[in-house]
Coordinates of C-alpha atoms in Angstrom, one line a residue:
Chain A
M1 CA 0.0 0.0 0.0
T2 CA 2.7 2.5 1.1
N3 CA 4.7 1.2 -1.8
G4 CA 1.9 1.9 -4.2
I5 CA 1.6 5.5 -3.0
G6 CA 5.3 5.9 -3.0
R7 CA 5.5 4.8 -6.6
A8 CA 2.7 7.1 -7.6
T9 CA 4.3 10.0 -6.0
R10 CA 7.6 9.2 -7.6
A11 CA 6.0 9.0 -11.0
L12 CA 4.3 12.3 -10.4
L13 CA 7.6 13.9 -9.4
T14 CA 9.5 12.3 -12.3
Y15 CA 7.0 13.4 -14.9
G16 CA 6.5 16.8 -13.3
F17 CA 10.3 17.4 -13.4
L18 CA 10.6 16.2 -17.0
G19 CA 7.6 18.2 -18.0
L20 CA 9.0 21.4 -16.4
M21 CA 12.4 20.8 -18.1
A22 CA 10.8 20.2 -21.5
F23 CA 8.6 23.2 -21.1
L24 CA 11.6 25.4 -20.2
S25 CA 13.6 24.1 -23.1
V26 CA 10.9 24.6 -25.7
F27 CA 9.3 27.9 -24.3
P28 CA 11.9 30.3 -25.9
F29 CA 11.1 28.8 -29.3
F30 CA 7.4 29.3 -28.7
W31 CA 8.0 32.8 -27.5
M32 CA 10.2 33.6 -30.5
M33 CA 7.4 32.5 -32.9
L34 CA 4.8 34.5 -31.0
G35 CA 7.1 37.4 -30.9
A36 CA 7.3 37.5 -34.7
T37 CA 3.5 38.2 -34.7
N38 CA 3.6 40.9 -32.1
S39 CA 4.6 44.5 -32.0
S40 CA 7.8 45.5 -30.3
I41 CA 6.0 47.1 -27.4
D42 CA 3.8 44.0 -26.8
I43 CA 6.9 41.8 -26.8
I44 CA 8.7 43.9 -24.2
K45 CA 5.5 43.9 -22.1
G46 CA 5.7 40.1 -22.1
R47 CA 2.7 39.3 -24.2
V48 CA 2.4 35.5 -24.8
L49 CA -0.5 35.5 -27.2
P50 CA -0.4 35.6 -31.0
G51 CA -0.6 39.2 -32.3
A52 CA -1.5 40.8 -35.6
A53 CA 1.8 42.4 -36.4
L54 CA 3.4 39.5 -38.4
A55 CA 2.9 41.2 -41.8
T56 CA 4.3 44.5 -40.5
N57 CA 7.3 42.8 -38.9
V58 CA 8.1 40.7 -42.0
G59 CA 7.7 43.8 -44.1
T60 CA 10.0 45.9 -41.9
F61 CA 12.6 43.1 -41.8
F62 CA 12.7 42.8 -45.6
T63 CA 13.1 46.6 -46.0
Q64 CA 15.8 46.9 -43.3
V65 CA 17.7 43.8 -44.3
N66 CA 18.7 42.6 -47.8
A67 CA 17.5 39.2 -46.8
P68 CA 18.3 37.2 -49.9
L69 CA 21.9 38.5 -49.9
V70 CA 22.3 37.8 -46.2
F71 CA 20.9 34.3 -46.5
W72 CA 23.0 33.6 -49.5
N73 CA 26.1 34.8 -47.5
S74 CA 25.3 32.5 -44.6
A75 CA 24.5 29.5 -46.9
K76 CA 27.6 30.0 -48.9
I77 CA 29.9 30.1 -45.9
A78 CA 28.1 27.1 -44.2
I79 CA 28.1 24.9 -47.3
L80 CA 31.6 25.7 -48.4
S81 CA 32.9 25.2 -44.9
T82 CA 31.0 21.9 -44.4
V83 CA 32.1 20.4 -47.8
L84 CA 35.7 21.3 -47.3
T85 CA 35.8 20.2 -43.7
L86 CA 34.2 16.9 -44.5
T87 CA 36.6 16.2 -47.4
V88 CA 39.8 17.0 -45.5
S89 CA 38.7 15.4 -42.2
S90 CA 37.4 12.2 -43.8
L91 CA 40.7 11.8 -45.7
A92 CA 42.6 12.2 -42.5
G93 CA 40.2 9.9 -40.6
Y94 CA 40.8 7.2 -43.2
G95 CA 44.5 8.1 -43.3
F96 CA 45.1 7.7 -39.6
E97 CA 43.7 4.2 -39.8
I98 CA 45.7 3.0 -42.8
F99 CA 48.8 4.9 -41.7
R100 CA 51.6 2.5 -40.8
S101 CA 54.2 5.0 -39.6
R102 CA 55.4 4.6 -36.1
H103 CA 54.8 8.3 -35.7
R104 CA 51.1 7.9 -36.3
E105 CA 49.8 8.0 -32.7
H106 CA 52.2 10.8 -31.7
L107 CA 50.9 12.9 -34.6
Y108 CA 47.3 12.0 -33.8
R109 CA 47.7 12.9 -30.1
A110 CA 49.4 16.2 -31.0
M111 CA 46.6 17.0 -33.3
L112 CA 44.0 16.3 -30.6
L113 CA 45.9 18.6 -28.2
T114 CA 44.9 21.5 -30.6
L115 CA 41.3 21.0 -29.4
M116 CA 42.5 22.8 -26.2
I117 CA 43.6 25.9 -28.0
P118 CA 41.0 28.6 -27.4
F119 CA 40.0 30.7 -30.4
A120 CA 40.6 33.9 -28.5
A121 CA 44.3 33.2 -28.5
L122 CA 44.3 32.8 -32.3
M123 CA 42.1 35.6 -33.5
I124 CA 44.6 38.4 -33.5
P125 CA 47.3 36.6 -35.5
L126 CA 44.5 35.1 -37.8
F127 CA 43.1 38.6 -38.3
I128 CA 46.6 40.0 -39.2
M129 CA 47.2 37.0 -41.5
M130 CA 43.9 37.6 -43.4
G131 CA 44.7 41.3 -43.6
Q132 CA 48.1 40.6 -45.1
A133 CA 46.6 38.2 -47.6
G134 CA 44.0 40.9 -48.5
L135 CA 41.2 38.6 -47.5
I136 CA 39.4 40.9 -45.0
N137 CA 35.7 41.1 -46.0
T138 CA 35.8 37.9 -48.0
H139 CA 34.0 34.7 -47.2
I140 CA 37.1 32.7 -47.9
A141 CA 38.7 34.3 -44.8
V142 CA 35.7 33.1 -42.7
V143 CA 35.9 29.6 -44.1
L144 CA 39.7 28.9 -44.2
P145 CA 40.5 28.7 -40.4
T146 CA 37.4 26.4 -39.8
I147 CA 38.4 23.6 -42.3
G148 CA 41.1 22.0 -40.2
S149 CA 39.1 20.6 -37.3
A150 CA 40.7 18.1 -35.0
F151 CA 37.3 17.3 -33.6
V152 CA 35.9 16.2 -37.0
V153 CA 39.0 14.1 -37.7
F154 CA 38.6 12.5 -34.3
Y155 CA 35.0 11.7 -35.2
F156 CA 35.9 10.2 -38.6
R157 CA 38.6 8.1 -37.2
Q158 CA 36.3 6.7 -34.5
C159 CA 33.8 5.8 -37.1
T160 CA 36.5 4.4 -39.5
K161 CA 37.2 1.7 -37.0
A162 CA 33.9 0.2 -38.0
F163 CA 34.9 0.1 -41.7
P164 CA 35.5 -3.5 -42.7
S165 CA 39.2 -4.1 -43.5
E166 CA 38.2 -7.1 -45.6
L167 CA 36.7 -4.7 -48.1
R168 CA 40.0 -2.8 -48.3
D169 CA 42.1 -6.0 -48.6
A170 CA 39.8 -7.3 -51.4
A171 CA 40.1 -4.0 -53.3
K172 CA 43.9 -4.2 -52.9
V173 CA 43.9 -7.7 -54.4
D174 CA 41.9 -6.3 -57.3
G175 CA 44.6 -3.8 -57.8
L176 CA 42.9 -0.6 -56.7
K177 CA 45.0 2.3 -55.6
E178 CA 44.6 3.7 -52.1
W179 CA 42.7 6.9 -53.4
Q180 CA 40.4 4.7 -55.5
I181 CA 39.6 2.6 -52.4
F182 CA 38.8 5.8 -50.5
L183 CA 36.7 7.3 -53.2
F184 CA 34.8 4.3 -54.5
I185 CA 34.5 2.1 -51.4
Y186 CA 35.1 4.1 -48.2
V187 CA 32.9 7.1 -49.1
P188 CA 29.8 5.1 -50.2
V189 CA 30.1 2.7 -47.2
M190 CA 30.5 5.6 -44.7
R191 CA 27.4 7.5 -46.0
S192 CA 25.8 7.8 -42.6
T193 CA 29.0 9.0 -40.9
Y194 CA 29.2 11.7 -43.5
A195 CA 25.5 12.6 -43.0
A196 CA 26.0 13.0 -39.2
A197 CA 29.2 15.0 -39.6
F198 CA 27.5 17.2 -42.2
I199 CA 24.8 18.2 -39.8
I200 CA 27.1 19.0 -36.9
V201 CA 29.6 21.0 -39.1
F202 CA 26.8 22.8 -41.0
M203 CA 25.2 23.9 -37.8
T204 CA 28.4 25.1 -36.3
A205 CA 29.3 27.0 -39.5
W206 CA 25.8 28.5 -39.9
N207 CA 25.8 29.7 -36.3
N208 CA 29.4 30.9 -36.1
Y209 CA 29.7 34.4 -34.8
L210 CA 32.9 35.8 -33.3
W211 CA 35.2 35.1 -36.3
P212 CA 32.7 36.4 -39.0
L213 CA 32.1 39.5 -36.7
I214 CA 35.9 40.3 -36.9
V215 CA 36.4 39.5 -40.6
L216 CA 33.2 40.7 -42.2
Q217 CA 33.0 44.4 -41.8
S218 CA 31.0 45.4 -44.9
N219 CA 27.3 45.1 -45.1
E220 CA 27.4 43.2 -48.4
T221 CA 29.3 40.3 -46.8
K222 CA 27.5 39.9 -43.5
T223 CA 25.8 36.7 -42.4
I224 CA 22.3 36.3 -40.8
T225 CA 23.8 35.9 -37.3
L226 CA 25.7 39.2 -37.6
V227 CA 22.6 40.9 -38.9
I228 CA 20.4 39.7 -36.0
S229 CA 23.0 40.8 -33.5
S230 CA 23.2 44.3 -34.9
L231 CA 19.4 44.6 -35.2
A232 CA 19.1 43.6 -31.5
S233 CA 21.8 45.9 -30.3
A234 CA 20.2 49.0 -31.8
Y235 CA 19.4 51.8 -29.3
Y236 CA 15.7 51.1 -29.6
P237 CA 15.5 47.6 -31.1
D238 CA 12.3 46.7 -32.9
Y239 CA 11.8 43.3 -31.2
G240 CA 9.1 42.2 -33.6
V241 CA 11.6 42.6 -36.5
V242 CA 14.4 40.9 -34.4
M243 CA 12.1 38.0 -33.8
V244 CA 11.4 37.6 -37.5
G245 CA 15.1 37.5 -38.0
T246 CA 15.7 34.9 -35.3
V247 CA 12.9 32.7 -36.6
L248 CA 14.4 32.9 -40.2
A249 CA 17.9 32.2 -38.9
T250 CA 16.8 29.3 -36.7
L251 CA 14.6 27.6 -39.3
P252 CA 17.4 26.1 -41.5
T253 CA 19.1 24.4 -38.5
L254 CA 15.7 23.4 -37.0
A255 CA 14.7 21.9 -40.3
V256 CA 18.1 20.0 -40.6
F257 CA 17.6 18.8 -37.1
F258 CA 14.1 17.5 -37.6
F259 CA 14.7 15.9 -40.9
M260 CA 17.9 14.2 -39.9
Q261 CA 17.4 13.8 -36.1
R262 CA 18.4 10.1 -36.2
Q263 CA 21.7 10.7 -37.8
F264 CA 22.3 13.8 -35.7
V265 CA 21.9 11.9 -32.4
Q266 CA 23.9 9.0 -33.8
G267 CA 26.6 11.4 -34.8
M268 CA 26.8 12.7 -31.2
L269 CA 26.8 9.1 -29.9
G270 CA 29.4 8.0 -32.4
S271 CA 31.9 10.4 -31.0
V272 CA 31.9 9.0 -27.5
K273 CA 32.2 5.3 -28.3
Chain B
M1 CA 50.5 -7.6 -43.7
V2 CA 51.8 -5.1 -41.2
H3 CA 54.2 -7.6 -39.8
A4 CA 55.5 -8.6 -43.2
R5 CA 56.6 -5.0 -43.7
R6 CA 58.2 -4.5 -40.3
G7 CA 61.9 -3.7 -40.6
G8 CA 61.5 -3.0 -44.2
I9 CA 61.4 0.4 -45.8
G10 CA 57.6 0.6 -45.1
R11 CA 58.3 1.2 -41.5
Y12 CA 59.8 4.6 -42.2
Y13 CA 57.9 5.6 -45.3
D14 CA 54.2 5.4 -45.7
V15 CA 53.5 7.7 -48.6
N16 CA 49.7 7.0 -48.6
G17 CA 49.3 7.6 -44.9
W18 CA 51.1 10.9 -45.1
L19 CA 49.2 12.0 -48.1
F20 CA 45.8 11.4 -46.6
V21 CA 46.7 13.1 -43.4
A22 CA 48.7 16.0 -44.9
P23 CA 45.8 18.4 -45.8
V24 CA 44.4 18.5 -42.3
L25 CA 47.7 18.7 -40.6
G26 CA 48.7 21.5 -43.0
L27 CA 45.6 23.5 -42.2
I28 CA 45.9 23.0 -38.5
G29 CA 49.6 24.0 -38.7
L30 CA 48.8 27.1 -40.6
F31 CA 45.7 28.3 -38.8
M32 CA 46.3 27.0 -35.3
I33 CA 49.9 26.1 -34.5
Y34 CA 51.6 29.0 -36.3
P35 CA 49.1 31.6 -34.9
I36 CA 49.4 30.3 -31.3
F37 CA 53.2 30.7 -31.4
W38 CA 52.8 34.1 -33.0
S39 CA 50.4 35.0 -30.2
L40 CA 52.9 34.0 -27.7
W41 CA 55.6 36.2 -29.4
M42 CA 53.1 39.1 -29.5
S43 CA 52.4 38.8 -25.8
F44 CA 56.0 40.1 -25.1
Q45 CA 55.4 43.2 -27.2
S46 CA 53.3 46.3 -26.7
G47 CA 52.2 49.3 -28.7
R48 CA 49.4 50.7 -30.7
G49 CA 48.2 48.9 -33.8
M50 CA 51.1 47.6 -35.7
M51 CA 53.7 49.8 -34.0
M52 CA 55.0 47.2 -31.5
K53 CA 58.1 47.1 -29.4
F54 CA 59.5 44.4 -27.1
V55 CA 58.5 44.8 -23.5
G56 CA 59.5 41.4 -22.0
F57 CA 57.2 40.6 -19.1
G58 CA 55.8 44.1 -19.1
N59 CA 52.3 42.9 -20.2
I60 CA 52.2 40.3 -17.5
V61 CA 53.0 43.0 -14.9
R62 CA 50.3 45.1 -16.4
L63 CA 47.8 42.3 -15.9
W64 CA 48.1 42.4 -12.1
N65 CA 47.4 46.2 -12.1
D66 CA 44.5 46.1 -14.5
P67 CA 41.2 46.1 -12.6
V68 CA 39.2 45.4 -15.7
F69 CA 41.3 42.2 -16.4
I70 CA 40.9 41.1 -12.8
K71 CA 37.1 41.6 -13.2
A72 CA 37.0 39.6 -16.4
L73 CA 39.0 36.8 -14.9
T74 CA 36.8 36.7 -11.8
N75 CA 33.7 36.7 -13.8
T76 CA 34.9 33.9 -16.1
M77 CA 35.9 31.8 -13.1
T78 CA 32.5 32.5 -11.5
Y79 CA 30.7 31.3 -14.6
F80 CA 32.9 28.2 -14.6
V81 CA 32.6 27.4 -10.9
V82 CA 28.9 27.9 -10.7
Q83 CA 27.6 26.9 -14.1
V84 CA 29.6 23.8 -15.0
P85 CA 28.6 21.7 -11.9
I86 CA 25.0 22.7 -12.2
M87 CA 24.8 21.8 -15.8
I88 CA 26.7 18.5 -15.5
L89 CA 24.5 17.4 -12.6
L90 CA 21.3 18.4 -14.3
A91 CA 22.4 16.6 -17.5
L92 CA 23.3 13.5 -15.5
I93 CA 19.9 13.4 -13.7
L94 CA 18.0 14.0 -16.9
A95 CA 20.0 11.3 -18.7
S96 CA 19.5 8.7 -16.0
I97 CA 15.7 9.4 -15.9
L98 CA 15.4 9.3 -19.7
N99 CA 17.4 6.1 -19.9
N100 CA 14.5 4.2 -18.3
P101 CA 12.9 2.3 -21.2
R102 CA 9.5 2.1 -19.4
L103 CA 9.2 5.9 -19.3
V104 CA 6.3 7.1 -21.3
G105 CA 7.1 9.8 -23.9
R106 CA 10.8 9.3 -23.7
G107 CA 11.6 10.3 -27.2
L108 CA 9.5 13.5 -26.9
F109 CA 11.2 14.6 -23.7
R110 CA 14.6 13.9 -25.2
T111 CA 13.9 15.9 -28.3
A112 CA 12.5 18.8 -26.3
I113 CA 15.4 19.0 -23.9
F114 CA 17.9 18.6 -26.8
L115 CA 16.2 21.3 -28.9
P116 CA 18.1 24.3 -27.5
C117 CA 21.4 22.9 -29.0
V118 CA 20.1 23.6 -32.4
T119 CA 19.9 27.4 -32.0
S120 CA 22.8 29.8 -32.6
L121 CA 24.4 31.3 -29.6
V122 CA 23.4 34.7 -31.0
A123 CA 19.8 33.9 -31.7
Y124 CA 19.1 32.6 -28.2
S125 CA 21.0 35.4 -26.5
V126 CA 18.8 37.9 -28.3
L127 CA 15.7 35.9 -27.3
F128 CA 16.8 35.8 -23.7
K129 CA 17.5 39.5 -23.7
G130 CA 13.9 40.1 -24.7
M131 CA 12.4 37.5 -22.3
F132 CA 14.3 38.9 -19.3
A133 CA 13.6 42.5 -20.0
T134 CA 12.4 44.4 -16.8
D135 CA 8.7 44.1 -17.7
G136 CA 9.2 41.1 -19.9
V137 CA 7.6 37.7 -19.9
V138 CA 9.9 36.2 -17.2
N139 CA 9.3 38.9 -14.6
S140 CA 5.6 39.1 -15.3
T141 CA 5.3 35.3 -15.0
L142 CA 7.2 35.3 -11.7
A143 CA 5.1 38.2 -10.4
A144 CA 1.9 36.4 -11.4
L145 CA 3.0 33.3 -9.6
G146 CA 3.8 35.4 -6.5
V147 CA 7.5 34.5 -6.5
I148 CA 8.6 38.1 -6.7
A149 CA 7.1 41.3 -5.5
S150 CA 9.0 43.7 -7.8
P151 CA 10.6 42.9 -11.2
I152 CA 14.1 41.6 -11.1
P153 CA 16.5 43.9 -13.0
W154 CA 18.1 41.0 -15.0
L155 CA 20.0 43.1 -17.5
T156 CA 20.9 46.1 -15.4
H157 CA 22.0 44.8 -12.0
P158 CA 25.5 43.4 -11.7
F159 CA 24.4 40.3 -9.7
W160 CA 21.3 39.4 -11.8
A161 CA 23.1 40.0 -15.1
K162 CA 25.6 37.2 -14.0
V163 CA 22.7 35.0 -13.0
L164 CA 21.1 35.6 -16.4
V165 CA 24.3 34.6 -18.2
I166 CA 24.4 31.4 -16.1
I167 CA 20.7 30.6 -16.8
A168 CA 21.3 31.2 -20.5
I169 CA 24.3 28.9 -20.9
T170 CA 22.6 26.2 -18.8
W171 CA 19.6 26.3 -21.1
R172 CA 21.7 26.0 -24.2
W173 CA 24.1 23.3 -23.2
T174 CA 22.4 20.9 -20.8
G175 CA 20.8 18.8 -23.5
Y176 CA 24.1 18.6 -25.3
N177 CA 25.8 17.0 -22.3
M178 CA 22.8 14.8 -21.7
I179 CA 23.2 13.2 -25.1
F180 CA 26.7 12.1 -24.3
Y181 CA 25.5 10.5 -21.0
L182 CA 22.6 8.8 -22.7
A183 CA 25.0 7.3 -25.2
A184 CA 27.2 6.0 -22.4
L185 CA 24.3 4.7 -20.4
Q186 CA 23.2 2.6 -23.3
N187 CA 26.5 0.6 -23.0
I188 CA 25.8 -0.2 -19.3
D189 CA 24.1 -3.5 -18.7
R190 CA 20.6 -2.9 -17.5
S191 CA 20.7 -5.9 -15.2
I192 CA 23.0 -4.1 -12.8
Y193 CA 20.2 -1.7 -12.1
E194 CA 17.6 -4.5 -11.9
V195 CA 19.7 -6.3 -9.3
A196 CA 20.2 -3.1 -7.3
R197 CA 16.5 -2.4 -7.4
I198 CA 15.6 -5.9 -6.2
D199 CA 18.2 -5.5 -3.4
G200 CA 16.3 -2.4 -2.3
V201 CA 18.9 0.2 -3.3
P202 CA 17.0 3.5 -3.5
A203 CA 17.1 5.5 -6.7
W204 CA 19.4 8.2 -5.4
A205 CA 22.0 5.6 -4.2
R206 CA 21.7 3.8 -7.6
F207 CA 22.5 7.1 -9.2
T208 CA 25.5 8.0 -7.0
H209 CA 26.9 4.4 -6.7
I210 CA 26.3 3.0 -10.2
T211 CA 25.6 5.7 -12.7
V212 CA 28.1 8.3 -11.7
P213 CA 31.1 5.9 -11.3
L214 CA 30.4 4.0 -14.5
L215 CA 30.1 7.2 -16.5
K216 CA 33.2 8.8 -15.0
P217 CA 35.2 8.8 -18.3
V218 CA 32.3 10.5 -20.1
I219 CA 31.7 12.9 -17.3
L220 CA 35.4 13.8 -17.4
F221 CA 35.1 14.3 -21.2
T222 CA 32.1 16.6 -21.0
T223 CA 33.6 18.5 -18.0
V224 CA 36.7 19.3 -20.0
I225 CA 34.7 20.3 -23.1
S226 CA 32.4 22.5 -20.9
T227 CA 35.4 24.0 -19.2
I228 CA 36.9 24.9 -22.6
G229 CA 33.6 26.4 -23.7
T230 CA 32.9 28.4 -20.5
V231 CA 36.4 29.8 -20.3
Q232 CA 36.0 31.1 -23.8
L233 CA 32.5 32.5 -23.3
F234 CA 31.8 35.4 -25.8
D235 CA 28.7 35.3 -28.0
E236 CA 26.2 35.2 -25.1
V237 CA 27.8 38.0 -23.1
Y238 CA 28.3 40.2 -26.1
N239 CA 24.7 39.9 -27.2
L240 CA 22.9 39.7 -23.8
T241 CA 24.6 42.8 -22.4
E242 CA 25.0 45.3 -25.2
G243 CA 28.4 44.2 -26.3
R244 CA 30.2 45.9 -23.5
G245 CA 30.1 43.4 -20.7
G246 CA 27.0 44.5 -18.8
P247 CA 26.5 47.0 -15.9
S248 CA 30.0 48.2 -14.8
N249 CA 31.7 45.2 -16.5
A250 CA 29.7 42.8 -14.3
T251 CA 29.4 40.2 -17.1
L252 CA 32.7 40.9 -18.9
T253 CA 34.6 37.7 -19.9
L254 CA 38.2 37.3 -20.9
S255 CA 37.2 36.7 -24.5
L256 CA 35.1 39.8 -24.6
Y257 CA 37.9 41.8 -23.0
I258 CA 40.3 40.6 -25.7
Y259 CA 37.8 41.6 -28.3
N260 CA 37.4 45.0 -26.7
L261 CA 41.2 45.5 -26.5
T262 CA 41.6 44.6 -30.1
F263 CA 38.7 46.0 -31.9
R264 CA 36.9 48.5 -29.7
F265 CA 39.6 50.4 -27.8
M266 CA 42.8 51.7 -29.2
P267 CA 44.2 48.4 -30.5
N268 CA 47.0 46.9 -28.5
F269 CA 47.6 43.5 -30.0
G270 CA 50.4 42.7 -27.6
Y271 CA 48.4 43.2 -24.4
A272 CA 45.4 41.4 -26.0
A273 CA 47.6 38.5 -26.8
T274 CA 48.8 38.3 -23.2
V275 CA 45.2 38.2 -22.0
S276 CA 44.5 35.5 -24.6
Y277 CA 47.4 33.4 -23.1
V278 CA 45.7 33.6 -19.8
I279 CA 42.9 31.6 -21.4
V280 CA 45.4 29.1 -22.8
V281 CA 46.9 28.6 -19.4
L282 CA 43.5 28.4 -17.7
V283 CA 42.2 25.8 -20.1
A284 CA 45.4 23.8 -19.7
L285 CA 45.5 24.0 -15.9
L286 CA 41.8 23.2 -15.5
A287 CA 41.9 20.3 -17.9
F288 CA 45.0 19.0 -16.2
F289 CA 43.4 19.3 -12.8
Q290 CA 40.3 17.5 -13.9
F291 CA 42.3 14.6 -15.4
F292 CA 44.3 14.5 -12.2
A293 CA 41.2 14.5 -10.0
A294 CA 39.6 11.7 -12.0
R295 CA 42.7 9.6 -11.8
E296 CA 43.1 10.1 -8.0
R297 CA 39.7 8.7 -7.3
D298 CA 40.5 5.5 -9.2
K299 CA 43.0 4.4 -6.5

């Protein structure tokens, strides 16, 4: 009897706690979407009901911001950075597995140590380097330092351990060169690894802020993250318009997440195994 | 295959291996190793803009007498000391609850709690700034619930601004850490829990005596990752508190101070580089300490 009541109480507590946590996690998204439909004053006053200002907010957003250009800039940087990062890191992930040099593990560990280098300690030299190369205000300058990622190499190497070595041996017997094995066997077999890495790297690149803030100083090159930040830091920010911006900026990553949730979670899991 | 080549020329030369690994190593070398040493060299120089001269340890001496730096360091450490344990504990509790296969709506809860990780640091900072405005939705809700009598000045009071930053990062990253724990929990044999339950071990004891010890490597991993993240905090503080570091620098972090020294004030790359090396040393020390603490408890 007491046990029954205890169990019921515990279930109530558990679900109550989970419900509260889930609510707190989701509420800002909900508030953001409501905000896009409300006027700035209503948002500041904490209104949590749909309003009638959606059309006005969207209209103001599109007159204040060259939205197609800004989205194109963000997409260009995110896609370029993702494709290059995946290419270079998967080559290395495969390379570290087939590598027979006795220096392999030293090299690998040294590379992993770079994960500990904080970006703040790199940004001034990187900024000067980009300046000397004449790359300030270019998207190349944003993308270049993000390609060599020890974390993504680590992820690919972890997953490469699951790649059947029999396939490789068979291909070798058939006379395939190492790069052919990589391109025609490894890449197709590791599809899901690529998918998960794609999501993670794409989100990071799309959401990147500090480095683009430093390098992209002209309005023509700015990304959506930079634009939202500057809209929100105006002296009297129009919160309705800011909300439209955050919704638009969050939609691509939300969509990627919901369409590819399984691979995304697997990707996160793959990296701890 | 490998053994057949031992002692041969293949032991020293592995052209394919090197070729596959070279691009990434080249990029890391050019955009991480080279700049980190350049940064170290710069930290011994001082001057405005590109006009730098060698000052030896002058910048380090300046650190001790710079109240803004001390403030930024204290704030950064406060975030680290308060936020990381709260977040790790919360993520662990959530993961161990959500690991129960008999829980109804498990997938839904997981998705909901993980959702914040999808947003950009800037977008959610902007959202939080609006939600925590003086007469914003958070204050009005708390007032309606009778928790507070007068609105909390989240954005303008030194103490509450720090609390807000901590709430914000906890919101964004708890789900992220939870996923790592869920992954690790799936590798633990469920029968251990069943036996403990039958033996009458209460839930809290199962958590502290089974879950936490078995997840120790993953906890260490997430703690180190969170440490690195917290010590480098920038986007949130910049966007929550008007890009300056809040009321009288109350939320200023080391990264934001470096940004200010480089791009907002009269640029002094040398001094900024010295501050950035404080972050390097902090990350190294804290990570070392965490590895050490984890190892000690094994004995």
